[in-house]
GROMACS .gro file of C-alpha atoms in nm:
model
  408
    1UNK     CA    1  -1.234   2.799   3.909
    2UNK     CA    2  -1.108   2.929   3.531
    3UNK     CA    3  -1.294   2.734   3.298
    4UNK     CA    4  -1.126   2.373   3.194
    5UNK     CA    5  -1.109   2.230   2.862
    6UNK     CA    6  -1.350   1.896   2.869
    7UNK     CA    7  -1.224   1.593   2.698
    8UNK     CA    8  -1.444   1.604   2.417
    9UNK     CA    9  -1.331   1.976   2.289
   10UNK     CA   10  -0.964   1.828   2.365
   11UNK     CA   11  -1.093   1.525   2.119
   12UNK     CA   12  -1.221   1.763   1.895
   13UNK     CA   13  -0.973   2.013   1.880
   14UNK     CA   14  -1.222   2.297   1.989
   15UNK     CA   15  -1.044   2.596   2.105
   16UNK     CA   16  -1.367   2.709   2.279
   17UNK     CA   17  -1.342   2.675   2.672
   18UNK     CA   18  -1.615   2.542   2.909
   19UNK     CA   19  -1.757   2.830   3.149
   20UNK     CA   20  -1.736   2.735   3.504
   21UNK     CA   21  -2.095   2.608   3.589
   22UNK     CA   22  -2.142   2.804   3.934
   23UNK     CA   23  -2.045   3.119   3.674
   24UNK     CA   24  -2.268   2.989   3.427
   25UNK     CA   25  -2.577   2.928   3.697
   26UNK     CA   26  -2.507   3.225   3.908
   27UNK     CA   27  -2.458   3.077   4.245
   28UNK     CA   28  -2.174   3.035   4.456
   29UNK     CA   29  -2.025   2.755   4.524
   30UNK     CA   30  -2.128   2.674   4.876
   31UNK     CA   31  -2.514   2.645   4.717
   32UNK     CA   32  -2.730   2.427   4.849
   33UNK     CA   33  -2.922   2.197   4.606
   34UNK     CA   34  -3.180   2.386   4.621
   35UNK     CA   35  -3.038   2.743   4.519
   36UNK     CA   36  -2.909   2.556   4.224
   37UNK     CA   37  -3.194   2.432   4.128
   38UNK     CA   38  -3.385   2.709   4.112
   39UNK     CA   39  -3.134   2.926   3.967
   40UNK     CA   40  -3.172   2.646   3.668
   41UNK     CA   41  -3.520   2.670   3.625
   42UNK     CA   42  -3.552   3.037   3.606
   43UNK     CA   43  -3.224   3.015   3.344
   44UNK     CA   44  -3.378   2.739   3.172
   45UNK     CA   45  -3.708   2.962   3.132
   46UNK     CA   46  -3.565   3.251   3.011
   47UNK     CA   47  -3.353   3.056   2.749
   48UNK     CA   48  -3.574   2.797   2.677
   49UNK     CA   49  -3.613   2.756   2.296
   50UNK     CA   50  -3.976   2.768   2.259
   51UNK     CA   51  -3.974   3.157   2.378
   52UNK     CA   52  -3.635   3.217   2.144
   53UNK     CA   53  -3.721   2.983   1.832
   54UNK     CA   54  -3.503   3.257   1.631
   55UNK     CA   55  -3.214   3.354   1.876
   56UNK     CA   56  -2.931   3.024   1.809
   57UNK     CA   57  -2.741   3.267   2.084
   58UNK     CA   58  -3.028   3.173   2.344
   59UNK     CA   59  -3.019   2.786   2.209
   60UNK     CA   60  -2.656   2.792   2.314
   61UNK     CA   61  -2.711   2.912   2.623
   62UNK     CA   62  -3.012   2.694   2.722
   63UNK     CA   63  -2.745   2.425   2.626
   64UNK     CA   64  -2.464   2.513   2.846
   65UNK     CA   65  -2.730   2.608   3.166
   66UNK     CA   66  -2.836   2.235   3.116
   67UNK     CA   67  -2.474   2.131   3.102
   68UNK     CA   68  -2.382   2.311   3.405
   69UNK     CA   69  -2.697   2.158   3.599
   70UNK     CA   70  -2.622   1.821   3.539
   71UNK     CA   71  -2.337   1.867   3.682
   72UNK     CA   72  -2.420   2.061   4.037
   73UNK     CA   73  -2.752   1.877   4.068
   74UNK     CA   74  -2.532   1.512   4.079
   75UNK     CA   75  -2.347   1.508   4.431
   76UNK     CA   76  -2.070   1.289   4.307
   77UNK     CA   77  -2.015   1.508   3.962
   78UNK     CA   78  -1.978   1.820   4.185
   79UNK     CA   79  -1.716   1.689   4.368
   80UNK     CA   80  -1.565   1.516   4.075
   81UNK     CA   81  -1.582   1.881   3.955
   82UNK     CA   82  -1.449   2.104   4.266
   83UNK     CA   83  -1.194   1.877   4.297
   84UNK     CA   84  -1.039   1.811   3.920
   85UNK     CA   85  -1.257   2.011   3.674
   86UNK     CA   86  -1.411   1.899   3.356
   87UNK     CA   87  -1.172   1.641   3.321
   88UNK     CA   88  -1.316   1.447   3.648
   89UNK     CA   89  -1.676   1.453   3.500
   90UNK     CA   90  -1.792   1.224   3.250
   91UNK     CA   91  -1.957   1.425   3.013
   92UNK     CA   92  -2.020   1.199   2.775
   93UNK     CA   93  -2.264   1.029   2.998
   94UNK     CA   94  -2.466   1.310   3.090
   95UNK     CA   95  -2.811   1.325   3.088
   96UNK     CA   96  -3.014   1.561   2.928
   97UNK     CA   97  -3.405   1.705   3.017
   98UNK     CA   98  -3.623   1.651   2.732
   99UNK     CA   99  -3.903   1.900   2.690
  100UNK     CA  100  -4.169   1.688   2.475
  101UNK     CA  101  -4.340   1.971   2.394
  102UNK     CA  102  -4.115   2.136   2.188
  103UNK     CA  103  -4.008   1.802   1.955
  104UNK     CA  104  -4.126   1.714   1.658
  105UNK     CA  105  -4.338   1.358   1.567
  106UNK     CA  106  -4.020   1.235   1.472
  107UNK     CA  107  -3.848   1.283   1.751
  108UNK     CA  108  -4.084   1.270   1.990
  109UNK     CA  109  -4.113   0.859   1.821
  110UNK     CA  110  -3.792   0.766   1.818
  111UNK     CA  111  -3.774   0.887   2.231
  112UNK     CA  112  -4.072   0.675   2.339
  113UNK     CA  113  -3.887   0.379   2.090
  114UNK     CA  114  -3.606   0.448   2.334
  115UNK     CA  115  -3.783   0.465   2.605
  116UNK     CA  116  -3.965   0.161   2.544
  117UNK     CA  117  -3.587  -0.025   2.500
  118UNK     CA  118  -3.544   0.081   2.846
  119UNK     CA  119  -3.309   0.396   2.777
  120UNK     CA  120  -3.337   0.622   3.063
  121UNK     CA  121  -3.483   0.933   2.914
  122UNK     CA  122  -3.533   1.235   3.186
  123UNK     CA  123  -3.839   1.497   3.073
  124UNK     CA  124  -3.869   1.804   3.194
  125UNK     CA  125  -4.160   2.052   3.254
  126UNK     CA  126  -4.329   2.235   2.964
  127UNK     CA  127  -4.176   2.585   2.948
  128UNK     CA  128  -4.556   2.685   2.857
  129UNK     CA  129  -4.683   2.489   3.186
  130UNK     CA  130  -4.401   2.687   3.369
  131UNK     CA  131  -4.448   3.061   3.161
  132UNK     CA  132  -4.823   3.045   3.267
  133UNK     CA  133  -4.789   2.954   3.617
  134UNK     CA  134  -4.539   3.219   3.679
  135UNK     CA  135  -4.679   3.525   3.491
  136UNK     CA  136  -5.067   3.417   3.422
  137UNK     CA  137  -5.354   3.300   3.644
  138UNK     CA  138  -5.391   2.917   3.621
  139UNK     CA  139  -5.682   2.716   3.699
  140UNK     CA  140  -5.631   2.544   4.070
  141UNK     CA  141  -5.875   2.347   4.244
  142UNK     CA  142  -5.914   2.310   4.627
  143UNK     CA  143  -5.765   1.908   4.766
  144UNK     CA  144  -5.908   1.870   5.068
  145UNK     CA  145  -5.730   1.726   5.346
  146UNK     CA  146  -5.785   1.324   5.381
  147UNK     CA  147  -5.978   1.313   5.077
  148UNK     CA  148  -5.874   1.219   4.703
  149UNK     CA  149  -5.948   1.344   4.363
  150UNK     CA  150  -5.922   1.091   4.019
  151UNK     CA  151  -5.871   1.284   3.651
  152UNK     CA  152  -5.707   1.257   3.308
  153UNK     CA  153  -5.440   1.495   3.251
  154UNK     CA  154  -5.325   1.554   2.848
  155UNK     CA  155  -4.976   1.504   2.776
  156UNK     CA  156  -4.756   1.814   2.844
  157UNK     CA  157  -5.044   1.999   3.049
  158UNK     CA  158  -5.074   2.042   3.441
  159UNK     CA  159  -5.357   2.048   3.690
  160UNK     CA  160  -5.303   2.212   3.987
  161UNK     CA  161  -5.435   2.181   4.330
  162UNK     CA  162  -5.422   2.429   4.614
  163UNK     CA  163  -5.393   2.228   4.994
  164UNK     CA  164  -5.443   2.415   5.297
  165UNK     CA  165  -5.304   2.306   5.666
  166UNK     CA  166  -5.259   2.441   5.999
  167UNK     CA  167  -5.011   2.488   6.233
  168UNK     CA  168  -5.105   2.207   6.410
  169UNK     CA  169  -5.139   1.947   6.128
  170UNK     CA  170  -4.790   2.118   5.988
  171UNK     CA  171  -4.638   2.028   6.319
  172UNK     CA  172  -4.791   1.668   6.315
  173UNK     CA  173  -4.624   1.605   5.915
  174UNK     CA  174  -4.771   1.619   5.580
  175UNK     CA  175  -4.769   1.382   5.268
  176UNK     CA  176  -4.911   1.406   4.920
  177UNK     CA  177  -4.900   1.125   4.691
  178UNK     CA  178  -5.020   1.043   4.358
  179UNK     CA  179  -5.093   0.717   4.182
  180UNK     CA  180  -5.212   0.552   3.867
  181UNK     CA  181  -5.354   0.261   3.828
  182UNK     CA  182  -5.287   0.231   3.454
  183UNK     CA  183  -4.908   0.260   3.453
  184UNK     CA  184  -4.943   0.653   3.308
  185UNK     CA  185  -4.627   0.843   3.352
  186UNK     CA  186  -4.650   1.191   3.514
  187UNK     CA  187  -4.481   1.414   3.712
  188UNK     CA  188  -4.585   1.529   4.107
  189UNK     CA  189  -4.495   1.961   4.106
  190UNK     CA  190  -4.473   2.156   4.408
  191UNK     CA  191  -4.486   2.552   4.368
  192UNK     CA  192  -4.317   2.835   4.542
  193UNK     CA  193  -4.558   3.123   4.586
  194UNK     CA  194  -4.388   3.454   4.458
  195UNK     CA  195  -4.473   3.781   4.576
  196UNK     CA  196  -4.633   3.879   4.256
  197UNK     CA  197  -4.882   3.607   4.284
  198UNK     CA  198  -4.692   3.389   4.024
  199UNK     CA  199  -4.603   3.035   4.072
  200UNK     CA  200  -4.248   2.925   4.046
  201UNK     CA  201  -4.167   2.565   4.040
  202UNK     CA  202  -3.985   2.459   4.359
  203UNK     CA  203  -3.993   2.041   4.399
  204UNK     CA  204  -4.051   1.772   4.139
  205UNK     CA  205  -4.092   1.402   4.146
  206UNK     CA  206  -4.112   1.161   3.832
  207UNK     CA  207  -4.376   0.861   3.860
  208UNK     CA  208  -4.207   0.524   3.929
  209UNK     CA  209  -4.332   0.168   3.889
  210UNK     CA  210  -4.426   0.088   4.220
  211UNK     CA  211  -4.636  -0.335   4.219
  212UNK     CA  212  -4.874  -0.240   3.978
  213UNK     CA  213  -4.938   0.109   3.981
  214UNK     CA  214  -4.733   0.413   3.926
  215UNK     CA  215  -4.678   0.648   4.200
  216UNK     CA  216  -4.463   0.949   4.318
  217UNK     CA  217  -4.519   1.118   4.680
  218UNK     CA  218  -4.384   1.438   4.863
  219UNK     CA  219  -4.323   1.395   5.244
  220UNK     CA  220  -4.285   1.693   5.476
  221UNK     CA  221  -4.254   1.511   5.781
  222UNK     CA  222  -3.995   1.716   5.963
  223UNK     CA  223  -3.707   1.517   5.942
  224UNK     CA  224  -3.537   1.404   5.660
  225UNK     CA  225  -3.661   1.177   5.403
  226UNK     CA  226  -3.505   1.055   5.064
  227UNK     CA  227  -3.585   1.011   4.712
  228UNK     CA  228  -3.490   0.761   4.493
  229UNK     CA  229  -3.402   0.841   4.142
  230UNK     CA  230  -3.447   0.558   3.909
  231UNK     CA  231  -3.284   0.691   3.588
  232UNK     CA  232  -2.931   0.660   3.774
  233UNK     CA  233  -2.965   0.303   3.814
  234UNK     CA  234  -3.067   0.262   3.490
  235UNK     CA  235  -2.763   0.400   3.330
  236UNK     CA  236  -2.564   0.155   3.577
  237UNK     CA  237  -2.762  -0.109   3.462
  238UNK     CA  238  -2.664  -0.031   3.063
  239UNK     CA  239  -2.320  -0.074   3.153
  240UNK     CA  240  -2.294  -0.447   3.305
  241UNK     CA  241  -2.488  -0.641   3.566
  242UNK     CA  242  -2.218  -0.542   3.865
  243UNK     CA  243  -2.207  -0.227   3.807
  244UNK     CA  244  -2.619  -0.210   3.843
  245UNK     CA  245  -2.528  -0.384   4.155
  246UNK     CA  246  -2.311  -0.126   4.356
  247UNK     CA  247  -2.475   0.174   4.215
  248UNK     CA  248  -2.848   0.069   4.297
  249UNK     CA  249  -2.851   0.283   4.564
  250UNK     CA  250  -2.653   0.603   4.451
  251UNK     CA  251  -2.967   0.792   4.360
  252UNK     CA  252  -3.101   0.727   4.701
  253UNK     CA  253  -3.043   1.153   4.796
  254UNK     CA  254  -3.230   1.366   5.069
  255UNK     CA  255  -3.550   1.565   4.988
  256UNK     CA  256  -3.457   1.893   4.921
  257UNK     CA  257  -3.773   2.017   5.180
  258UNK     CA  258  -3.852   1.849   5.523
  259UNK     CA  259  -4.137   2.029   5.642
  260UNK     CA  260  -4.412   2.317   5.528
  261UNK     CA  261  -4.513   2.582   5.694
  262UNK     CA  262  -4.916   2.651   5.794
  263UNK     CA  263  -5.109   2.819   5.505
  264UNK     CA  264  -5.173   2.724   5.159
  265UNK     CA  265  -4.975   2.533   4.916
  266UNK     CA  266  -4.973   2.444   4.564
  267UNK     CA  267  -4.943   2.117   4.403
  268UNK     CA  268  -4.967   2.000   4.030
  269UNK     CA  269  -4.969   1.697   3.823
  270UNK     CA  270  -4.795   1.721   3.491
  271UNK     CA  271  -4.902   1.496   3.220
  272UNK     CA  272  -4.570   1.317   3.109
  273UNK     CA  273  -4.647   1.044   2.821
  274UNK     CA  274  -4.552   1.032   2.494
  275UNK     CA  275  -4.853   1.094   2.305
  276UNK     CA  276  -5.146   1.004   2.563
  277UNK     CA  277  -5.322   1.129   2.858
  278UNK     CA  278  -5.247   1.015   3.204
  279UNK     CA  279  -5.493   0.908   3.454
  280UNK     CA  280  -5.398   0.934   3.831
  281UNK     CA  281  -5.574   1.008   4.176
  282UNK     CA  282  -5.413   1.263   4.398
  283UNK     CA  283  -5.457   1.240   4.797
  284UNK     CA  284  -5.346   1.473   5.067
  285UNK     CA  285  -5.312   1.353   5.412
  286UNK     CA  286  -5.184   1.467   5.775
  287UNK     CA  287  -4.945   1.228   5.904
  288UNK     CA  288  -5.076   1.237   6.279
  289UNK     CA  289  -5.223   0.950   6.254
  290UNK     CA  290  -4.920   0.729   6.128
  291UNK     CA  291  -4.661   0.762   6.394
  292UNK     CA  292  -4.606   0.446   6.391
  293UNK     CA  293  -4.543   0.493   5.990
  294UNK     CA  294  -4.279   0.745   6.068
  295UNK     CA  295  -4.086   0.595   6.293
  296UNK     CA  296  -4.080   0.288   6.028
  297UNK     CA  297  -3.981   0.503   5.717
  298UNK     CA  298  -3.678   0.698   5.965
  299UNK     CA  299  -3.568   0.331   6.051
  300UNK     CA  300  -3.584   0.193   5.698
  301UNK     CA  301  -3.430   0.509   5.551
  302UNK     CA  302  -3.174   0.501   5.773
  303UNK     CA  303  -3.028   0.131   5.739
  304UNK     CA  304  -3.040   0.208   5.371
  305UNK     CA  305  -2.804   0.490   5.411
  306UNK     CA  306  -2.571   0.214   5.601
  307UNK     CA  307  -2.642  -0.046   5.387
  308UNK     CA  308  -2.526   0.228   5.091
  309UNK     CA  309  -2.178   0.280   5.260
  310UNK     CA  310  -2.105  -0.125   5.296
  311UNK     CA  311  -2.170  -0.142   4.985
  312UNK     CA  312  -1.909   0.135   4.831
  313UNK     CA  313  -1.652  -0.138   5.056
  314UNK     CA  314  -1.823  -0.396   4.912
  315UNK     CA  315  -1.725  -0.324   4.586
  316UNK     CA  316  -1.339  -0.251   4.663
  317UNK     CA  317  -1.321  -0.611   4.781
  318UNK     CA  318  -1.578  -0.764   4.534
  319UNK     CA  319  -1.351  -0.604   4.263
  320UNK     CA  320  -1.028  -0.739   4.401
  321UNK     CA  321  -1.124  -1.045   4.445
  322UNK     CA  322  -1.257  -1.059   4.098
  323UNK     CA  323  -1.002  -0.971   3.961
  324UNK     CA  324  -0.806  -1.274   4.124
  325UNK     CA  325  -1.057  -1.480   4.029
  326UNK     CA  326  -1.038  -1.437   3.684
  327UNK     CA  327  -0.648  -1.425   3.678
  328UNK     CA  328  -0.630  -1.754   3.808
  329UNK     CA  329  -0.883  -1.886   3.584
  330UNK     CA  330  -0.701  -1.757   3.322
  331UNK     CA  331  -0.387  -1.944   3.476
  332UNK     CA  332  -0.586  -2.257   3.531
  333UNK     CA  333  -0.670  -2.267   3.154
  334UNK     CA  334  -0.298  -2.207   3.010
  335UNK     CA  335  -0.142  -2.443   3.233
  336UNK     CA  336  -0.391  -2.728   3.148
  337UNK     CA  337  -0.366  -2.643   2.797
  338UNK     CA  338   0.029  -2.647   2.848
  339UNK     CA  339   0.038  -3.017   3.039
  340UNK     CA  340  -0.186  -3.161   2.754
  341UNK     CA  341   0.121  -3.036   2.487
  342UNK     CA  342   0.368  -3.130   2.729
  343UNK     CA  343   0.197  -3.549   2.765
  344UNK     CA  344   0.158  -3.522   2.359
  345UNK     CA  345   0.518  -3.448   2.297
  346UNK     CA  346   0.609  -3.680   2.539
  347UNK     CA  347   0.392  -3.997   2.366
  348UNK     CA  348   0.515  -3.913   2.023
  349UNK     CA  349   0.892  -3.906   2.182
  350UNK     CA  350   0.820  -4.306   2.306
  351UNK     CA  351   0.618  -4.391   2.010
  352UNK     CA  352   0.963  -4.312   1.803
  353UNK     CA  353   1.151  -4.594   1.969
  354UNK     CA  354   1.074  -4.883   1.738
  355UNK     CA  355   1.242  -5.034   1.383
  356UNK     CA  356   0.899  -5.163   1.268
  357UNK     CA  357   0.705  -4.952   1.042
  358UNK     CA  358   0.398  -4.821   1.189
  359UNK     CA  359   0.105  -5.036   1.177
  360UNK     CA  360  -0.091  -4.783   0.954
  361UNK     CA  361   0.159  -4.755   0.693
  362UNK     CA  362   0.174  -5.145   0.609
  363UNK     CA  363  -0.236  -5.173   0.612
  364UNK     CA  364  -0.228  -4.927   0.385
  365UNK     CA  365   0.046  -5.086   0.161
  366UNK     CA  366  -0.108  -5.453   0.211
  367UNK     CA  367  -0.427  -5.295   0.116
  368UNK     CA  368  -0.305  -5.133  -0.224
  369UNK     CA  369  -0.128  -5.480  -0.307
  370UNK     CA  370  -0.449  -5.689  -0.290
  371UNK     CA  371  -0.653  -5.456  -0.457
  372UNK     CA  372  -0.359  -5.441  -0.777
  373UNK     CA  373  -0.364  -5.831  -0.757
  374UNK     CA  374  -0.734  -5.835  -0.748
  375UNK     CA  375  -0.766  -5.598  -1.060
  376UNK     CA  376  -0.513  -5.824  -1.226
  377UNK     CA  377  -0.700  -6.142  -1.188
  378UNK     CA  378  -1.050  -6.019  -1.301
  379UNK     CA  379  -0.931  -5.888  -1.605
  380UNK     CA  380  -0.792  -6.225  -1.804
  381UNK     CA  381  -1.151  -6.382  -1.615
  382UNK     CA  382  -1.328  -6.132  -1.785
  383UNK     CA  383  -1.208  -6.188  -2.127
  384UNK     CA  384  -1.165  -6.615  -2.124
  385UNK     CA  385  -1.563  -6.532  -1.987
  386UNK     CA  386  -1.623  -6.343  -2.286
  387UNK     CA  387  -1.514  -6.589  -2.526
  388UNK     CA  388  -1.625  -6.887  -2.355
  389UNK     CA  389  -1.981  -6.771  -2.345
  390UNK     CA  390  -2.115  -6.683  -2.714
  391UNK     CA  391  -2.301  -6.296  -2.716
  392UNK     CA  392  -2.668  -6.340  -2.593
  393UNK     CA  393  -2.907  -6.263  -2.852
  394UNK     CA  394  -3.176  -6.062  -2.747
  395UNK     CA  395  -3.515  -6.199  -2.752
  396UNK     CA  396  -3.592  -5.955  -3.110
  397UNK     CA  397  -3.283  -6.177  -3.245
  398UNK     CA  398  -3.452  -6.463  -3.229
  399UNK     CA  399  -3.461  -6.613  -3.583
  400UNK     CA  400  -3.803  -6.773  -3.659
  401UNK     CA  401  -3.817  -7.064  -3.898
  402UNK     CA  402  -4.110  -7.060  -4.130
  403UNK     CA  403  -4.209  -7.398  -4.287
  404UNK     CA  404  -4.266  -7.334  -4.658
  405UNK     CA  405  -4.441  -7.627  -4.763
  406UNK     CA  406  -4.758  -7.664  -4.845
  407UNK     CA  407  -5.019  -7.771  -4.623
  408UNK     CA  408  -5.157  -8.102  -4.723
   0.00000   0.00000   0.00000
């Protein structure tokens, strides 16, 4: 597909057209999710701005690599987008990957602030975290399986854990989950194994609130099992309490891998606060023993995916009905509002039939005559009072006769 010109450039009067993203990403576009996602992160590596802090070229292309990712990674924008172009997608509203090592204090503030407000804010990997475990030896420490392992992890740095199975145990399913008890944010990584001996990130899941822990998990158990990502229903839930409703379950999307094969594998935790350390425990276990488990997640899983498409129906009735709803309560107000007029004119219509003048008026006349005539009798009262009644002399007026004569 030529490239489109998106609404904002249109807005903007930018002459500049969008690059098709499966041109921009270098797949084709019958990719699965998983071919485009790992054509990002190798795109994203080699333009990432910490490794080109003087090329703006590279800054601009780590820009549009992100903008064509958001794009194929959301099912519903990619067939917005093979079906109408850029002017299908909503690009306003895309999200953009955060790498918090490479912003400032500042910045770096004012996204936790958001964060805190409950602004869905998606992180990314550290393109150190991901140089180093692609080109240079990293430290990784054997997880046994059934057994657990509890550390701190500083913000923006990884620890990674090598797990070992066997064909049998692969056969019988797989699951590695994290938690942490203190509500730290951090990322679950799983890594490809190149042929160089380099580690290239393959599957990532971003803690959750889960009760009163935080927790993400990775489960290979052979058939297929969904993720749910949060930061979708969060955006729905910005825009009004309905439309958190009906989208609640549109980030409910398969796992991109189903099974592993016997041998070793590579796991990390990725330390994803703002400014602290997170503290989490880390468990690998072979899901033989939880058949019964299985069959209850495939069960659950699956009336979820039902319960998804009633609700897309849902909403097309919900909406109409709505929409009635509020048309004749809109209806119900201006006809009440119109009888009300309607009885007013009416009673001032009969009120008009009559010769005598309205009660009011002749209160209010018989009033202003008896207060006239009052004013006019107090005032001749007033003055026969005054000369009727001599000035009283104050007691200092008193005059004081002083006998003069002698005393005998």
């Amino acid at each position: 597909m030529p490239g489109n010109r998106s609404k904002s450039d249109k807005d903007g009067g930018a002459k500049q057209l969008r690059r098709d993203p499966y041109v921009v990403l270098g797949v084709s576009r019958n990719s699965t999710d998983q071919e485009i996602k790992s054509a990002y992160r190798k795109m994203a590596l080699k333009y990432h701005p910490d490794k080109n802090a003087d090329d703006p070229k590279a800054t601009d292309m780590f820009k549009e690599v992100t903008f064509s990712y958001n794009i194929l990674s959301d099912p519903d924008k990619r067939r917005q987008y093979d079906s109408a172009g850029f002017e299908a997608v909503e690009s306003d509203s895309q999200e953009l990957e955060l790498d918090l090592s490479s912003l400032g204090a500042v910045n770096t503030i004012f996204a936790a602030l958001f964060s805190k407000l409950g602004v869905p804010i998606k992180t990314t990997v550290s393109a150190t975290v991901l140089e180093e475990a692609l080109n240079g030896p990293v430290a990784i420490r054997p997880l046994p399986l059934g057994h657990f392992i509890s550390k701190k992890v500083e913000k923006q740095c990884a620890h990674f854990y090598s797990v070992t199975i066997t064909e049998e145990e692969a056969q019988a399913g797989f699951v590695c989950r994290v938690h942490s008890s203190d509500k730290s944010k951090f990322k679950l990584l799983y890594f490809d194994q190149e042929d160089n001996g380099g580690l290239s990130l393959a599957l990532q899941e971003d803690s959750a609130k889960t009760g009163k822990v935080t927790s993400a998990g990775m489960y290979f158990l052979r058939f297929p099992v969904y993720r749910l990502d949060q930061t979708k229903n969060s955006i729905a839930a910005s825009k009004d309490q309905d439309t958190s409703f009906f989208r609640k379950l549109d980030g409910f999307q398969p796992c991109e891998l189903t099974e592993l094969k016997a041998g070793t594998h590579v796991f990390a935790i990725y330390g994803d606060n703002f400014f602290r350390s997170a503290n989490y425990t880390i468990e690998a276990v072979c899901a033989a023993p939880f058949s019964e488990e299985k069959e209850s997640l495939r069960n659950i899983e699956s009336q979820i995916l039902s319960k998804r498409a009633e609700m897309s129906k849902f909403e097309t009735e919900y909406r109409e009905v709505l929409a009635q709803f509020t048309e004749m309560t809109s209806k119900y107000a201006h006809e009440m509002q119109a009888i009300d007029q309607l009885l007013k004119e009416r009673n001032e219509i009969h009120a008009s039939y009559t010769v005598a003048p309205s009660k009011q008026s002749s209160s209010k006349s018989k009033n202003k005559s008896s207060s006239k005539e009052a004013k006019e009798d107090d005032q001749p009262r007033d003055e026969s009072n005054a000369r009727d009644h001599p000035r009283k002399k104050r007691w200092y007026n008193i005059n004081i006769r002083v006998d003069k004569r002698k005393a005998c």
